[in-house]
CSV table of C-alpha atoms in Angstrom, one decimal:
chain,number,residue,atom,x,y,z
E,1,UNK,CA,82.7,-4.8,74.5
E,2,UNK,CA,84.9,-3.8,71.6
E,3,UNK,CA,83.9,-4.9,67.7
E,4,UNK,CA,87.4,-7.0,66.8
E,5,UNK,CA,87.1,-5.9,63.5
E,6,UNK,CA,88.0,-1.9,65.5
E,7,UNK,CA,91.2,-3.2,67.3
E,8,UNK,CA,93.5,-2.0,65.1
E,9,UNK,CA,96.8,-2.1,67.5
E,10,UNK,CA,99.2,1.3,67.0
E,11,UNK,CA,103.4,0.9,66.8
E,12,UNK,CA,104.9,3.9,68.6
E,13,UNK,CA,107.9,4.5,65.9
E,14,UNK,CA,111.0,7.1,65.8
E,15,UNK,CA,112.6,8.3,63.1
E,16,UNK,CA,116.2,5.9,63.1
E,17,UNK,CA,119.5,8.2,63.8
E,18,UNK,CA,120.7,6.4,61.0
E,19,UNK,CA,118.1,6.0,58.2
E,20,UNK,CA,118.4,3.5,55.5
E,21,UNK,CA,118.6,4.6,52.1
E,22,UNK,CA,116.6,2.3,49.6
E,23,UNK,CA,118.5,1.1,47.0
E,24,UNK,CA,117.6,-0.1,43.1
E,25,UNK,CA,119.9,-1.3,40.5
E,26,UNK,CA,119.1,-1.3,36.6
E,27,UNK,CA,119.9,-1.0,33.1
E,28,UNK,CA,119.1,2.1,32.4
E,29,UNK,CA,118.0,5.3,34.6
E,30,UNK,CA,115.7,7.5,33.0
E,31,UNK,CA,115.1,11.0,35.1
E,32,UNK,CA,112.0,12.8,33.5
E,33,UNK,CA,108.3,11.2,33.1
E,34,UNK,CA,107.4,13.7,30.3
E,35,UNK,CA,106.7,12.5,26.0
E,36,UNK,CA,111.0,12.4,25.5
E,37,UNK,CA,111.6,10.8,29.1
E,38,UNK,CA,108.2,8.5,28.5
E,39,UNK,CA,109.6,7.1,24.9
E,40,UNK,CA,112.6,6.5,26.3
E,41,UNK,CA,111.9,4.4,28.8
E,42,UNK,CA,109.3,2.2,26.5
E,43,UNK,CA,112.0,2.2,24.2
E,44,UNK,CA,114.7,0.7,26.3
E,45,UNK,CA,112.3,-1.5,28.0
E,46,UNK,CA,111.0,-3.4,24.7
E,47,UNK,CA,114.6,-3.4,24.3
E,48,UNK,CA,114.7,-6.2,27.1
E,49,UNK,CA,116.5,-3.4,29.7
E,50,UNK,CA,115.1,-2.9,33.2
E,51,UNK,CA,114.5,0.6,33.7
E,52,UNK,CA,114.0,2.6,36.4
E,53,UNK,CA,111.7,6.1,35.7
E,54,UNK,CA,112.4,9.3,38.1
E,55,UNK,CA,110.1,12.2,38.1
E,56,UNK,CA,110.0,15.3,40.8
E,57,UNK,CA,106.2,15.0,40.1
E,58,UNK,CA,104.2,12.3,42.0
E,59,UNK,CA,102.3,10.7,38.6
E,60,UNK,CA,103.7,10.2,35.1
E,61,UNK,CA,103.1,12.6,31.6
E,62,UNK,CA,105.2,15.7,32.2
E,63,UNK,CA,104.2,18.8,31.1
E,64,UNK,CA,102.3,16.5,27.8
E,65,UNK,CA,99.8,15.4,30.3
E,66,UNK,CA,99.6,18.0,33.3
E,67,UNK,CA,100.4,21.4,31.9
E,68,UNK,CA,97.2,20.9,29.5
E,69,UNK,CA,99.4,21.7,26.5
E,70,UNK,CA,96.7,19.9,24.4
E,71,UNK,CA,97.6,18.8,21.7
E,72,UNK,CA,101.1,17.4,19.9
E,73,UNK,CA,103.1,19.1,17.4
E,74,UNK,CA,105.5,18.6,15.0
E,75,UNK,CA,104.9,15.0,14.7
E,76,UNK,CA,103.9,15.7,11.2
E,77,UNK,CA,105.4,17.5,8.2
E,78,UNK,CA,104.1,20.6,6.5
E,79,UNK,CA,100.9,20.2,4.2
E,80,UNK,CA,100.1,19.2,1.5
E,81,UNK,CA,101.5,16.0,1.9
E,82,UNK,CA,101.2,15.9,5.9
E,83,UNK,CA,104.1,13.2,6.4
E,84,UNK,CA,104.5,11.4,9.8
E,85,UNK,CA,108.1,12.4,10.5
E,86,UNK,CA,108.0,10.5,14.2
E,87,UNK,CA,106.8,6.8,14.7
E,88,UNK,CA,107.1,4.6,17.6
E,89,UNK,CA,105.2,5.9,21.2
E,90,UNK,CA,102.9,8.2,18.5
E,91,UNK,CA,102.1,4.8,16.4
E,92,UNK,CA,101.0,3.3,19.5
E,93,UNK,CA,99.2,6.4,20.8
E,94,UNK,CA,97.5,6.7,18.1
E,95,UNK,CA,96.4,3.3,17.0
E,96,UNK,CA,94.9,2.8,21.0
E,97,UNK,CA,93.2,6.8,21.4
E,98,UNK,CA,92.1,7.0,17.7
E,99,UNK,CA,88.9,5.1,18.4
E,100,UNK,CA,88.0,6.1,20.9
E,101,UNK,CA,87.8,9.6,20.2
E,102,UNK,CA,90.5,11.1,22.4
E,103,UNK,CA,92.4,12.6,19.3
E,104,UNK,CA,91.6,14.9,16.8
E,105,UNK,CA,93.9,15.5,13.8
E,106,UNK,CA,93.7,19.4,12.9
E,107,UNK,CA,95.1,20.2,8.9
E,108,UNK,CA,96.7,23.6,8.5
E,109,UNK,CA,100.6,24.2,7.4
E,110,UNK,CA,101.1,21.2,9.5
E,111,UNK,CA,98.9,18.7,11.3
E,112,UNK,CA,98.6,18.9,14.8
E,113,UNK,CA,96.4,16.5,16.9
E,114,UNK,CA,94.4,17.5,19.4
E,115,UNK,CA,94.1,14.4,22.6
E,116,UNK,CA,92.1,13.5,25.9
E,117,UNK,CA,95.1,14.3,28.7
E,118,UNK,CA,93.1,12.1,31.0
E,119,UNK,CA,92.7,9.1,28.5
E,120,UNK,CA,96.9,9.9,27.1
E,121,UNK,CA,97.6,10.1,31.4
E,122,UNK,CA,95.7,6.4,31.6
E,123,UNK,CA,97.2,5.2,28.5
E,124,UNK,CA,100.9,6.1,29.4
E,125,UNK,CA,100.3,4.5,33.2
E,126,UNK,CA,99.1,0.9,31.8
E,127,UNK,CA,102.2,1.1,29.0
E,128,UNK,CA,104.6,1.3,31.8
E,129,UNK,CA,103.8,-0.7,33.6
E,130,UNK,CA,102.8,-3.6,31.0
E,131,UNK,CA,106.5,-3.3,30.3
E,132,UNK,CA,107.4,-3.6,33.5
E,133,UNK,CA,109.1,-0.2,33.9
E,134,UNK,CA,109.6,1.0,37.9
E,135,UNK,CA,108.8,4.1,38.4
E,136,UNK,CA,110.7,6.7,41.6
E,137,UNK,CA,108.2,9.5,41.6
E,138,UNK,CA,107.5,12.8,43.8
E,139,UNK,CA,111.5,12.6,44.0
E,140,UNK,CA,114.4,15.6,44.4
E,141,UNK,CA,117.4,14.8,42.6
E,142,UNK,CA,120.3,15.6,45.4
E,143,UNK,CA,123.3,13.7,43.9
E,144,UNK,CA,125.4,12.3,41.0
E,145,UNK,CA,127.7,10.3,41.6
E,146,UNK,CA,130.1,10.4,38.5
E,147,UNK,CA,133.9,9.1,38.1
E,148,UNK,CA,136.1,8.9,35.1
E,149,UNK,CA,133.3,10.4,32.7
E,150,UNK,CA,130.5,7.4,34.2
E,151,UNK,CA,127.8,8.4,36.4
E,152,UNK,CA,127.6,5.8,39.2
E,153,UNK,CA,124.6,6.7,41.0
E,154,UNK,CA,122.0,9.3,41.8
E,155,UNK,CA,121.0,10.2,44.8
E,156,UNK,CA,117.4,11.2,45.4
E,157,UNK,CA,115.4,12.5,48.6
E,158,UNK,CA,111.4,11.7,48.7
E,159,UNK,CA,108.8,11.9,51.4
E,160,UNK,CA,109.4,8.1,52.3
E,161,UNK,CA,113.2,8.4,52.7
E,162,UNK,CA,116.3,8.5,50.2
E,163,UNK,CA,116.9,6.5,47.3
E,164,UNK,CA,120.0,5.9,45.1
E,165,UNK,CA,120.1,4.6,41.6
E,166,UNK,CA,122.9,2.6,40.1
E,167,UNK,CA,122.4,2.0,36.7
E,168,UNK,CA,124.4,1.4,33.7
E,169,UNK,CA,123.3,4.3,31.3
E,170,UNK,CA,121.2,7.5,32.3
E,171,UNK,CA,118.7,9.7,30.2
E,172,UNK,CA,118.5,13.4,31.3
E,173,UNK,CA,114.7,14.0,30.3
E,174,UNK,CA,114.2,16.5,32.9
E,175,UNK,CA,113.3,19.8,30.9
E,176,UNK,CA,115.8,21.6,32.5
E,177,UNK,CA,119.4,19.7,32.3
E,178,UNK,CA,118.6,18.6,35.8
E,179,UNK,CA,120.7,15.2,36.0
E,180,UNK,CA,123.6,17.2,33.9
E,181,UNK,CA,123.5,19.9,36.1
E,182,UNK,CA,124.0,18.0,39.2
E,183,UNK,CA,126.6,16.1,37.3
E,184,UNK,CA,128.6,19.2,37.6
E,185,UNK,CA,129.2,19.2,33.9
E,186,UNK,CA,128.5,22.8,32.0
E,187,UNK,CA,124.8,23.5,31.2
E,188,UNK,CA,123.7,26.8,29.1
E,189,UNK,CA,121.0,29.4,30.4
E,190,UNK,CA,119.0,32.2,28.2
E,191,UNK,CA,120.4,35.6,28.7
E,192,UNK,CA,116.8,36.8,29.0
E,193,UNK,CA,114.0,35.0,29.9
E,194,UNK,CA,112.1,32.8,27.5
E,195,UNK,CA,108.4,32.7,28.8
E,196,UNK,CA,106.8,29.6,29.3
E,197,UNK,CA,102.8,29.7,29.5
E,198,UNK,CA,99.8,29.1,31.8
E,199,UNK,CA,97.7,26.9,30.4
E,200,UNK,CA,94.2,26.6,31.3
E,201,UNK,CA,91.0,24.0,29.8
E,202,UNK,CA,87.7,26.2,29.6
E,203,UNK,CA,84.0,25.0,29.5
E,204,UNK,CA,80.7,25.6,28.4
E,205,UNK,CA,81.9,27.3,25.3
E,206,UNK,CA,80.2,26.9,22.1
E,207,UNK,CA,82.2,26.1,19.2
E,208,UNK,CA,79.6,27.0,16.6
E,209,UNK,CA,80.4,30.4,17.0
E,210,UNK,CA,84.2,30.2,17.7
E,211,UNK,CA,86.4,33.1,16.6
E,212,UNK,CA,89.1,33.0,13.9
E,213,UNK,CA,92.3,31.6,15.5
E,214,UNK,CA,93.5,35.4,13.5
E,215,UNK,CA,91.0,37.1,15.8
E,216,UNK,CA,91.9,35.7,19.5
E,217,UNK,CA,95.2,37.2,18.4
E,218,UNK,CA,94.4,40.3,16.8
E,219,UNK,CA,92.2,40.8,20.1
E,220,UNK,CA,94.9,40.3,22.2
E,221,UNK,CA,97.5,42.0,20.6
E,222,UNK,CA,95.3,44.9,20.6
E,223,UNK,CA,93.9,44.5,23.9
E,224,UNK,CA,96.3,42.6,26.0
E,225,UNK,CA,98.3,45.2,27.5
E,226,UNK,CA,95.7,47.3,29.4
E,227,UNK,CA,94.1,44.1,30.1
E,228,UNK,CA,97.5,43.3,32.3
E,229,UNK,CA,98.8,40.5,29.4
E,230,UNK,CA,102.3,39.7,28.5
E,231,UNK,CA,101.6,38.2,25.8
E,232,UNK,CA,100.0,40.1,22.5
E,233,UNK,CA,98.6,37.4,21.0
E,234,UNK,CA,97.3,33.7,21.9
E,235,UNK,CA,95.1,30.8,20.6
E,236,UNK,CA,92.2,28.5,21.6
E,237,UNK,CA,92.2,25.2,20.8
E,238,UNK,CA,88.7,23.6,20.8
E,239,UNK,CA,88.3,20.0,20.8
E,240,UNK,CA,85.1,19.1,18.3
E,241,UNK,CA,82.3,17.8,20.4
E,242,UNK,CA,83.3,18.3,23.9
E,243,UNK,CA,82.3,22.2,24.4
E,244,UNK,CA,85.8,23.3,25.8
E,245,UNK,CA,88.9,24.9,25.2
E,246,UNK,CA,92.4,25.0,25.9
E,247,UNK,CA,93.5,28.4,25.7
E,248,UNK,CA,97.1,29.3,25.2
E,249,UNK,CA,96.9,33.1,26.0
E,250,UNK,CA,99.4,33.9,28.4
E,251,UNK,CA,103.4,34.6,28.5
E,252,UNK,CA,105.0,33.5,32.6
E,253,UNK,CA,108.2,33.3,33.6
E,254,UNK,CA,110.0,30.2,34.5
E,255,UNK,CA,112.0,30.8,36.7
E,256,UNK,CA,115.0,28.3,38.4
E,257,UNK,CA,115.0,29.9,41.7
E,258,UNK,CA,112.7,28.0,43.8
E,259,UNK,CA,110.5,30.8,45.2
E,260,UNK,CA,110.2,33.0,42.4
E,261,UNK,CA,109.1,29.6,39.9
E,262,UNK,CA,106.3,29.3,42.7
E,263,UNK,CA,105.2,32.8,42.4
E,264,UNK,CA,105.2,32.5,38.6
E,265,UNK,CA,102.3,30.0,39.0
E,266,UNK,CA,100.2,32.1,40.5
E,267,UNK,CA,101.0,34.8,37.9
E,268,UNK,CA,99.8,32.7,35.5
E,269,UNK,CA,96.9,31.8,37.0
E,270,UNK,CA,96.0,35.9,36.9
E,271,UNK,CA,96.9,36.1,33.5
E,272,UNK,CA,94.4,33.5,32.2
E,273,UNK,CA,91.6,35.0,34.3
E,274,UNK,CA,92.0,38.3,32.8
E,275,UNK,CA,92.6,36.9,29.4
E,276,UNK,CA,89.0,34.6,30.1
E,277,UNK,CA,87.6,38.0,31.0
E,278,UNK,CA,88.4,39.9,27.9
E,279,UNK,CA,87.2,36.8,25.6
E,280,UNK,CA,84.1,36.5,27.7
E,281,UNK,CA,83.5,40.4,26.5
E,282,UNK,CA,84.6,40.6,23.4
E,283,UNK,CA,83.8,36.9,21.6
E,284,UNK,CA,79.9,36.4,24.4
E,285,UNK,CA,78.4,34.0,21.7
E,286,UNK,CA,81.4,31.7,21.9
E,287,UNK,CA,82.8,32.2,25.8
E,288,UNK,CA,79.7,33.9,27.2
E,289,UNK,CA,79.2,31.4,29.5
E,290,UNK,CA,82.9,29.9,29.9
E,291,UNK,CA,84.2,28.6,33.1
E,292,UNK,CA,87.6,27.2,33.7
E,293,UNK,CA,87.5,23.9,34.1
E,294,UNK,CA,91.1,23.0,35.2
E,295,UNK,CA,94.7,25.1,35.1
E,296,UNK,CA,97.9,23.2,33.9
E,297,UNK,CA,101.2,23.0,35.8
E,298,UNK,CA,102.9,26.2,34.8
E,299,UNK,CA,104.2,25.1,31.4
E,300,UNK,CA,108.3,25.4,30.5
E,301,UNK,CA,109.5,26.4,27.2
E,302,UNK,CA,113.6,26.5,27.2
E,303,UNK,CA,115.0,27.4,30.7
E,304,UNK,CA,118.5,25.5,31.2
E,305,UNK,CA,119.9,22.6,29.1
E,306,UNK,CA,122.9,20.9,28.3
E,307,UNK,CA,125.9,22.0,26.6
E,308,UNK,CA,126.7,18.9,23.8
E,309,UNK,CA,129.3,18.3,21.6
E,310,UNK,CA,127.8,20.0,18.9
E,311,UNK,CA,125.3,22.9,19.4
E,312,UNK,CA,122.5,22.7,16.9
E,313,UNK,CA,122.6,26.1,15.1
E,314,UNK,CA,119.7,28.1,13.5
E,315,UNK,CA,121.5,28.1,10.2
E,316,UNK,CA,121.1,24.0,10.5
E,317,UNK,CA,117.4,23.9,11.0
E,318,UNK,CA,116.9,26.7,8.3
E,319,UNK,CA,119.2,24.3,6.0
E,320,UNK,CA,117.7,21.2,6.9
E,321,UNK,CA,121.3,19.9,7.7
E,322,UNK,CA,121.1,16.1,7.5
E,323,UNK,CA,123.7,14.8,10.2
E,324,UNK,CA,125.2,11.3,10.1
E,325,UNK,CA,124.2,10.8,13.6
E,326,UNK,CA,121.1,12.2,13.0
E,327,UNK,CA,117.9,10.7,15.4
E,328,UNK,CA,115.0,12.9,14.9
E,329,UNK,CA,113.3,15.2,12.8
E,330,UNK,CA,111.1,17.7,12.3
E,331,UNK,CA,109.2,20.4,10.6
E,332,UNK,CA,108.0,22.7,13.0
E,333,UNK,CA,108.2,26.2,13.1
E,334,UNK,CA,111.5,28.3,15.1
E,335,UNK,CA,109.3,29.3,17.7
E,336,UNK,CA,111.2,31.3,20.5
E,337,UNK,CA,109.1,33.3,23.0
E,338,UNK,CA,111.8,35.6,24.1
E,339,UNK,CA,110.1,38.8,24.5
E,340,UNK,CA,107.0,40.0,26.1
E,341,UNK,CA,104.9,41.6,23.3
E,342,UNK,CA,105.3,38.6,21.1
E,343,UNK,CA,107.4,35.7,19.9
E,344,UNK,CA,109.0,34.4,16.8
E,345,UNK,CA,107.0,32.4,14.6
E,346,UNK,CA,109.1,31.3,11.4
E,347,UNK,CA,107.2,28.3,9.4
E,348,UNK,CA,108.8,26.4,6.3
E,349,UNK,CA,108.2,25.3,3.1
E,350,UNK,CA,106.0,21.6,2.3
E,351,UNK,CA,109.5,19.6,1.8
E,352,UNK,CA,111.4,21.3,4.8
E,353,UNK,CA,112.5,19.0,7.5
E,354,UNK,CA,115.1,19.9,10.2
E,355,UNK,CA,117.0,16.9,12.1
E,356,UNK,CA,119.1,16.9,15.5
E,357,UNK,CA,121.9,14.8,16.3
E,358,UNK,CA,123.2,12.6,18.7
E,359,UNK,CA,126.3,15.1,19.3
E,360,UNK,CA,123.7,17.6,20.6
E,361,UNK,CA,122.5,15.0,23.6
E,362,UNK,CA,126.0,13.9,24.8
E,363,UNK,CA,127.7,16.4,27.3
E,364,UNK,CA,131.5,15.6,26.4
E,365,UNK,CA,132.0,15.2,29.7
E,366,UNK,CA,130.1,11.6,30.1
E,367,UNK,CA,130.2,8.3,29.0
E,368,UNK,CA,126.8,6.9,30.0
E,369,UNK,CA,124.7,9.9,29.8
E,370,UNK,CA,122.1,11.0,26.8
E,371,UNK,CA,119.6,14.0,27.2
E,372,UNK,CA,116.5,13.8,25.4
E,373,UNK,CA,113.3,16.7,25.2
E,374,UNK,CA,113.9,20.3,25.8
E,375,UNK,CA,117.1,20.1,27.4
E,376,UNK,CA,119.5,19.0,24.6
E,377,UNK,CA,121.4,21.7,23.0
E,378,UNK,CA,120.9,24.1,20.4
E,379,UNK,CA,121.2,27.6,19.8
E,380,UNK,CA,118.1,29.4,21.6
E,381,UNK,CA,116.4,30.0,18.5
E,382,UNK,CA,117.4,26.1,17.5
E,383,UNK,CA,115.9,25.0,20.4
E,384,UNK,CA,113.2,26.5,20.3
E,385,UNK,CA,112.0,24.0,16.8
E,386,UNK,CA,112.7,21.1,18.4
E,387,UNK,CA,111.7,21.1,21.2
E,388,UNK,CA,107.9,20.0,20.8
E,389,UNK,CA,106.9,16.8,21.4
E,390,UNK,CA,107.3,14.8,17.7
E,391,UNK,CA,111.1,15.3,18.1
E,392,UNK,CA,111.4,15.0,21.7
E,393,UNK,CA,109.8,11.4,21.5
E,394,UNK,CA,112.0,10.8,18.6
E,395,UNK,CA,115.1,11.7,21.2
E,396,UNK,CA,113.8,9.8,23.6
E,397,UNK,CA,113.8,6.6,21.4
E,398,UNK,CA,117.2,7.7,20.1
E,399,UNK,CA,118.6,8.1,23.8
E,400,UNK,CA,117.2,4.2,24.8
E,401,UNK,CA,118.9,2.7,21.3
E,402,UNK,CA,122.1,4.7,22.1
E,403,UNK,CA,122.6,3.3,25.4
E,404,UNK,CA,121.5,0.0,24.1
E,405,UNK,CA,124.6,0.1,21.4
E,406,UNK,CA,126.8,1.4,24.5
E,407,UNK,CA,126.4,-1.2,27.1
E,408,UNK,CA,128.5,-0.8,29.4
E,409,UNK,CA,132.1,-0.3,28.3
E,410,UNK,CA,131.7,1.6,25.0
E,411,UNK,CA,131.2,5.3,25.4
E,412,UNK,CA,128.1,6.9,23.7
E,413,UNK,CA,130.4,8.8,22.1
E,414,UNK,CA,131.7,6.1,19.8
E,415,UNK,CA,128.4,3.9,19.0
E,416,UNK,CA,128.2,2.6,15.8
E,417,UNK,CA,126.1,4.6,13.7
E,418,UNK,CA,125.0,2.8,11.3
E,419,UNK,CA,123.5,0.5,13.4
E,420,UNK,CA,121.7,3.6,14.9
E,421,UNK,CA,120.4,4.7,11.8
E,422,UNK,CA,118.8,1.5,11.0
E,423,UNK,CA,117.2,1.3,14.4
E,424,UNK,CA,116.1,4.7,13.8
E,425,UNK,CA,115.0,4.4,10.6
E,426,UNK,CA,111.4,4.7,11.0
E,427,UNK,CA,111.9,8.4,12.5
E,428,UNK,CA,114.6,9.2,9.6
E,429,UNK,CA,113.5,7.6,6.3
E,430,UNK,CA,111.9,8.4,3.5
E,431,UNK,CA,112.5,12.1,3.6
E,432,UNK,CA,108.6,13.6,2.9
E,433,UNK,CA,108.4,13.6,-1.3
């Protein structure tokens, strides 16, 4: 005789001719999952809005959690004084981690902290949902719907059917301009390609005999190129205590087609074993016995982003130009990887701090639409400053408050910027003595 508890009956099903598509209405649409996309969704949400987060990836954290960047950056201003230039999702981060052990705060020009991405994956999972934020995840954006200067709706294909969004305002936190893009609304693209990097987390090293950040690069500039490396130069990260390493080591293109942007990937992936390799030989009391542990998502620098109505210009973040509709800052380095044998690496002074305004999230051509992260404009150089994750976060809490002030009949164009300021404040004032 049969066990009941085994009589699981089947439903022989067919896909309909007509399939539904499932539909969710909110305040505010957020497309992106990564640290700008992330704050801007907390943001709007302690706001009292119901939000709606979208990511192509099927679990939250972006390229801050799965691309094993390892650690944030230009949260902080230049030493001595070390200033916190970007509050809000970093308070919280770092008041919950902090015990814990999952951060490590690393003094040099600027501070830099080093964090768990499994304990900052966790964390951003329970904050999300505490606040009640819905997530749409492992998503394709197909569609936006946009009339008179408003988007309408997105359209968005998954493995369990299509969805639309209706929403009142919409944060383009994709990385690359993805929500503007399908808008139809004009987008800007390098000339040349500006590498991203293949990230990878190494184990069993041993830190007491680490080398000299100045001589991982000196190897690799030295070394790299018969060694089959792009990049001359690189750095390892080591997180005190755990015997591991993030290695930063390798230069890969990122690419918008989709079949070259999957062979990149595993070009990457070669790089960093051949990098491990000549560390392994050249540095055997520190990586003798290294391993890798885990390889990141193929990590994006600055592919395609939006074109604003004001383009932040290189001469600006040099100047420290202080915009009235100012809603992050800033101290890190121009940092533009737009070559092979190396990259641009221009640091500031102990005072400096660069801002980016509102003008340079708002395509012209719509009323309910803010970018936030890599994607807002700036010259490539520009860009490339700002586009670490202590001003992204700051953007993404600008983006929420924007939208906040522009309900939904005033354009974010013409929001009241005072009012931003003050709600910004925290991310804006003092300036670092």
């Amino acid at each position: 005789m049969p066990h009941a508890l085994t009589e699981l009956k089947l439903a022989e099903v067919t896909r309909p001719a007509t399939e539904s598509v499932h539909q969710i209405h909110a305040d505010v649409c957020v497309v992106g999952a990564g640290i700008a996309g992330l704050s801007a969704a907390i943001e709007s949400a302690r706001l009292n809005r119901d939000v709606v987060l979208v990511d192509s990836l099927p679990l939250i954290g972006g390229q801050m959690v799965h691309s094993l960047i390892g650690l944030f950056c230009g949260v902080f201003g230049n030493g001595p004084g070390y200033a916190q230039l970007t509050h809000g999702i970093f308070d919280d981060i770092f008041r919950d981690l902090g015990p814990s052990g999952d951060l490590h705060f690393q003094p040099g020009h600027t501070m830099t902290v080093f964090y768990n991405e499994v304990a900052l994956g966790r964390w951003l999972e329970q904050a999300v949902r505490t606040l009640g934020v819905r997530t749409v995840l492992g998503t394709v954006l197909q569609r936006v719907n946009i009339t008179g200067g408003r988007i309408e709706a997105i359209e968005l294909a998954s493995r369990y059917g299509n969805v639309e969004i209706r929403a009142a305002g919409y944060v383009d936190a994709s990385g690359d301009a993805a929500l503007t893009w399908q808008a139809g609304l004009p987008c800007w693209e390098p000339e040349r390609t500006i590498y991203g990097s293949q990230q990878v987390i190494v184990e069993n090293v041993d830190e007491a005999h680490k080398p000299d950040p100045g001589e991982i690069d000196a190897l690799l500039a030295e070394r790299g190129d018969e060694h089959g490396l792009l990049r001359r130069g690189g750095l390892a990260f080591f997180f005190p205590g755990r015997g591991t390493a993030v290695l930063n080591v390798t230069h890969i293109e990122a690419p918008l087609d989709p079949i070259a942007a999957s062979q990149a990937q595993f070009n990457g992936r070669d790089q960093a074993d051949r990098a491990i390799a000549l560390l392994k030989a050249e540095f055997p009391k520190a990586f003798g016995e290294a391993r890798v542990r885990a390889y990141g998502y193929p990590g994006r620098r600055q592919t395609r982003w939006i074109k604003g109505r004001h383009q932040l210009s290189t001469d600006e973040v040099r100047g420290g130009t202080r915009f009235d509709d100012a809603v992050a800052r800033t101290a890190w380095p121009i940092e533009l990887h737009d070559r092979a044998d190396g990259y641009v690496w221009e640091m500031f002074g102990p005072d400096h701090v660069h801002y980016v305004p509102l003008r340079a999230m708002t395509p012209p051509g719509a009323h309910n639409l803010v970018a936030a992260g890599r994607c807002v404009d700036g010259d490539a150089a520009a860009l490339s400053s700002v586009r670490v994750m202590g001003p992204c976060a700051a953007m993404g809490a600008g983006a929420a408050h924007a939208l906040d002030l522009a309900g939904t009949t005033v354009s974010v164009h013409d929001v009241d910027l005072t009012q931003l300021h003050d709600r910004l404040a925290a991310n804006l004032d003092p300036e670092p003595a």
